[in-house]
PDB file of C-alpha atoms in Angstrom:
ATOM      1  CA  UNK K 241      87.386 -74.450 143.007  1.00 50.00           C
ATOM      2  CA  UNK K 242      84.798 -77.271 142.762  1.00 52.00           C
ATOM      3  CA  UNK K 243      82.673 -77.947 145.786  1.00 53.00           C
ATOM      4  CA  UNK K 244      80.034 -80.636 146.195  1.00 54.00           C
ATOM      5  CA  UNK K 245      76.672 -79.532 147.604  1.00 53.00           C
ATOM      6  CA  UNK K 246      75.660 -83.060 148.580  1.00 51.00           C
ATOM      7  CA  UNK K 247      74.261 -83.698 152.055  1.00 48.00           C
ATOM      8  CA  UNK K 248      74.668 -80.011 152.952  1.00 51.00           C
ATOM      9  CA  UNK K 249      71.098 -79.569 154.287  1.00 53.00           C
ATOM     10  CA  UNK K 250      72.276 -76.975 156.771  1.00 56.00           C
ATOM     11  CA  UNK K 251      72.840 -74.701 153.862  1.00 55.00           C
ATOM     12  CA  UNK K 252      69.247 -74.954 152.593  1.00 57.00           C
ATOM     13  CA  UNK K 253      66.355 -72.702 153.090  1.00 53.00           C
ATOM     14  CA  UNK K 254      63.777 -74.481 155.126  1.00 48.00           C
ATOM     15  CA  UNK K 255      61.439 -75.086 152.282  1.00 53.00           C
ATOM     16  CA  UNK K 256      60.708 -77.871 149.789  1.00 67.00           C
ATOM     17  CA  UNK K 257      62.862 -76.301 147.033  1.00 77.00           C
ATOM     18  CA  UNK K 258      66.252 -77.563 148.327  1.00 80.00           C
ATOM     19  CA  UNK K 259      68.171 -74.385 147.396  1.00 86.00           C
ATOM     20  CA  UNK K 260      71.369 -73.145 148.972  1.00 87.00           C
ATOM     21  CA  UNK K 261      70.874 -70.196 151.349  1.00 86.00           C
ATOM     22  CA  UNK K 262      71.868 -66.835 149.959  1.00 89.00           C
ATOM     23  CA  UNK K 263      73.943 -65.999 153.017  1.00 89.00           C
ATOM     24  CA  UNK K 264      76.027 -69.094 152.480  1.00 88.00           C
ATOM     25  CA  UNK K 265      76.610 -68.076 148.869  1.00 92.00           C
ATOM     26  CA  UNK K 266      77.655 -64.589 149.946  1.00 95.00           C
ATOM     27  CA  UNK K 267      80.127 -66.176 152.394  1.00 93.00           C
ATOM     28  CA  UNK K 268      81.635 -68.195 149.556  1.00 94.00           C
ATOM     29  CA  UNK K 269      81.996 -65.074 147.407  1.00 96.00           C
ATOM     30  CA  UNK K 270      83.650 -63.238 150.339  1.00 96.00           C
ATOM     31  CA  UNK K 271      86.021 -66.067 151.343  1.00 94.00           C
ATOM     32  CA  UNK K 272      87.117 -67.306 147.949  1.00 94.00           C
ATOM     33  CA  UNK K 273      87.869 -63.790 146.629  1.00 94.00           C
ATOM     34  CA  UNK K 274      89.680 -62.829 149.855  1.00 93.00           C
ATOM     35  CA  UNK K 275      92.183 -65.602 149.367  1.00 91.00           C
ATOM     36  CA  UNK K 276      93.430 -64.003 146.186  1.00 91.00           C
ATOM     37  CA  UNK K 277      94.881 -61.084 148.156  1.00 91.00           C
ATOM     38  CA  UNK K 278      97.333 -63.550 149.775  1.00 88.00           C
ATOM     39  CA  UNK K 279      98.867 -64.079 146.363  1.00 88.00           C
ATOM     40  CA  UNK K 280     100.085 -60.443 146.527  1.00 87.00           C
ATOM     41  CA  UNK K 281     101.349 -60.562 150.012  1.00 86.00           C
ATOM     42  CA  UNK K 282     104.939 -61.138 151.042  1.00 84.00           C
ATOM     43  CA  UNK K 283     103.773 -62.846 154.229  1.00 82.00           C
ATOM     44  CA  UNK K 284     105.864 -60.464 156.273  1.00 86.00           C
ATOM     45  CA  UNK K 285     103.981 -58.684 159.121  1.00 81.00           C
ATOM     46  CA  UNK K 286     103.428 -55.049 158.297  1.00 82.00           C
ATOM     47  CA  UNK K 287     103.629 -55.521 154.516  1.00 85.00           C
ATOM     48  CA  UNK K 288     100.560 -54.963 152.270  1.00 87.00           C
ATOM     49  CA  UNK K 289      97.811 -57.614 152.173  1.00 90.00           C
ATOM     50  CA  UNK K 290      99.411 -59.834 154.885  1.00 87.00           C
ATOM     51  CA  UNK K 291      96.098 -59.835 156.817  1.00 87.00           C
ATOM     52  CA  UNK K 292      93.894 -60.039 153.667  1.00 89.00           C
ATOM     53  CA  UNK K 293      92.289 -56.660 154.440  1.00 90.00           C
ATOM     54  CA  UNK K 294      88.675 -55.891 155.271  1.00 94.00           C
ATOM     55  CA  UNK K 295      85.614 -55.734 153.138  1.00 95.00           C
ATOM     56  CA  UNK K 296      84.671 -52.239 151.943  1.00 96.00           C
ATOM     57  CA  UNK K 297      81.780 -53.420 149.731  1.00 97.00           C
ATOM     58  CA  UNK K 298      80.312 -56.854 148.858  1.00 98.00           C
ATOM     59  CA  UNK K 299      77.672 -57.027 146.188  1.00 98.00           C
ATOM     60  CA  UNK K 300      76.094 -60.357 145.415  1.00 98.00           C
ATOM     61  CA  UNK K 301      73.597 -60.853 142.639  1.00 98.00           C
ATOM     62  CA  UNK K 302      71.619 -64.049 142.604  1.00 97.00           C
ATOM     63  CA  UNK K 303      70.821 -65.076 139.042  1.00 97.00           C
ATOM     64  CA  UNK K 304      69.294 -68.471 139.583  1.00 95.00           C
ATOM     65  CA  UNK K 305      68.751 -70.791 142.587  1.00 92.00           C
ATOM     66  CA  UNK K 306      71.812 -72.873 143.502  1.00 89.00           C
ATOM     67  CA  UNK K 307      70.471 -76.386 144.209  1.00 87.00           C
ATOM     68  CA  UNK K 308      71.775 -78.674 146.925  1.00 82.00           C
ATOM     69  CA  UNK K 309      72.855 -82.031 145.513  1.00 80.00           C
ATOM     70  CA  UNK K 310      74.832 -80.323 142.692  1.00 85.00           C
ATOM     71  CA  UNK K 311      78.499 -79.411 142.294  1.00 89.00           C
ATOM     72  CA  UNK K 312      79.454 -75.795 141.996  1.00 91.00           C
ATOM     73  CA  UNK K 313      82.414 -74.053 140.408  1.00 93.00           C
ATOM     74  CA  UNK K 314      83.669 -70.822 141.974  1.00 95.00           C
ATOM     75  CA  UNK K 315      85.591 -68.552 139.531  1.00 96.00           C
ATOM     76  CA  UNK K 316      87.445 -65.692 141.150  1.00 96.00           C
ATOM     77  CA  UNK K 317      89.183 -62.835 139.275  1.00 96.00           C
ATOM     78  CA  UNK K 318      91.260 -59.995 140.632  1.00 95.00           C
ATOM     79  CA  UNK K 319      90.383 -56.884 138.641  1.00 96.00           C
ATOM     80  CA  UNK K 320      92.845 -54.500 140.405  1.00 95.00           C
ATOM     81  CA  UNK K 321      95.109 -54.313 143.440  1.00 94.00           C
ATOM     82  CA  UNK K 322      97.150 -51.473 144.947  1.00 92.00           C
ATOM     83  CA  UNK K 323      98.786 -51.071 148.368  1.00 89.00           C
ATOM     84  CA  UNK K 324      95.468 -50.179 149.962  1.00 91.00           C
ATOM     85  CA  UNK K 325      92.573 -51.247 147.689  1.00 95.00           C
ATOM     86  CA  UNK K 326      91.674 -54.499 145.888  1.00 96.00           C
ATOM     87  CA  UNK K 327      88.755 -55.088 143.448  1.00 97.00           C
ATOM     88  CA  UNK K 328      87.673 -58.657 142.941  1.00 97.00           C
ATOM     89  CA  UNK K 329      84.951 -60.429 140.989  1.00 98.00           C
ATOM     90  CA  UNK K 330      83.354 -63.843 141.527  1.00 98.00           C
ATOM     91  CA  UNK K 331      81.075 -66.101 139.443  1.00 98.00           C
ATOM     92  CA  UNK K 332      79.486 -69.270 140.752  1.00 97.00           C
ATOM     93  CA  UNK K 333      78.247 -71.926 138.321  1.00 96.00           C
ATOM     94  CA  UNK K 334      76.266 -75.056 138.830  1.00 94.00           C
ATOM     95  CA  UNK K 335      77.863 -78.042 137.185  1.00 93.00           C
ATOM     96  CA  UNK K 336      76.512 -81.208 135.570  1.00 87.00           C
ATOM     97  CA  UNK K 337      77.698 -84.167 137.702  1.00 77.00           C
ATOM     98  CA  UNK K 338      78.469 -86.401 134.846  1.00 78.00           C
ATOM     99  CA  UNK K 339      80.933 -84.399 132.745  1.00 84.00           C
ATOM    100  CA  UNK K 340      81.541 -81.313 134.918  1.00 85.00           C
ATOM    101  CA  UNK K 341      80.099 -78.895 132.314  1.00 92.00           C
ATOM    102  CA  UNK K 342      78.575 -75.673 133.507  1.00 94.00           C
ATOM    103  CA  UNK K 343      74.789 -75.882 133.462  1.00 94.00           C
ATOM    104  CA  UNK K 344      73.785 -72.653 135.072  1.00 95.00           C
ATOM    105  CA  UNK K 345      75.362 -69.362 136.151  1.00 97.00           C
ATOM    106  CA  UNK K 346      73.756 -68.874 139.571  1.00 96.00           C
ATOM    107  CA  UNK K 347      75.690 -66.053 141.299  1.00 97.00           C
ATOM    108  CA  UNK K 348      77.864 -63.110 140.355  1.00 98.00           C
ATOM    109  CA  UNK K 349      79.578 -60.918 142.946  1.00 98.00           C
ATOM    110  CA  UNK K 350      81.879 -57.940 143.316  1.00 98.00           C
ATOM    111  CA  UNK K 351      84.107 -57.556 146.322  1.00 97.00           C
ATOM    112  CA  UNK K 352      86.135 -54.481 147.285  1.00 97.00           C
ATOM    113  CA  UNK K 353      88.707 -54.854 149.969  1.00 96.00           C
ATOM    114  CA  UNK K 354      90.853 -52.323 151.856  1.00 95.00           C
ATOM    115  CA  UNK K 355      94.244 -53.130 153.406  1.00 92.00           C
ATOM    116  CA  UNK K 356      94.085 -51.779 156.925  1.00 84.00           C
ATOM    117  CA  UNK K 357      97.828 -52.336 157.699  1.00 76.00           C
ATOM    118  CA  UNK K 358      98.734 -48.581 157.843  1.00 58.00           C
ATOM    119  CA  UNK K 359      95.964 -48.034 160.403  1.00 54.00           C
ATOM    120  CA  UNK K 360      96.974 -50.765 162.862  1.00 50.00           C
TER     121      UNK K 360
END
């Protein structure tokens, strides 16, 4: 997933550095990894992962500032999935606008999700 961070001032910390807010980056980690659970869902109500589950743990490590005005690449990987637990991993890279090459690894995150279907 490539996403342009141009003109996204609402995602900036209110300082002169022009970096993306950490809470916004955590939301990207949460949202992009959650969509992978839908690939393992039948789409039938009551079946595993139909509702994408709920977050059990979300760990986000900020390696470098993610600058507004740059493109980012979000790489999501599913490490493991069962009927009730899913382990996901996310990396966010800053890209060079000219050739799309990765210039910086800015965020890494782990996301553990639980399927709450049996409890509903």
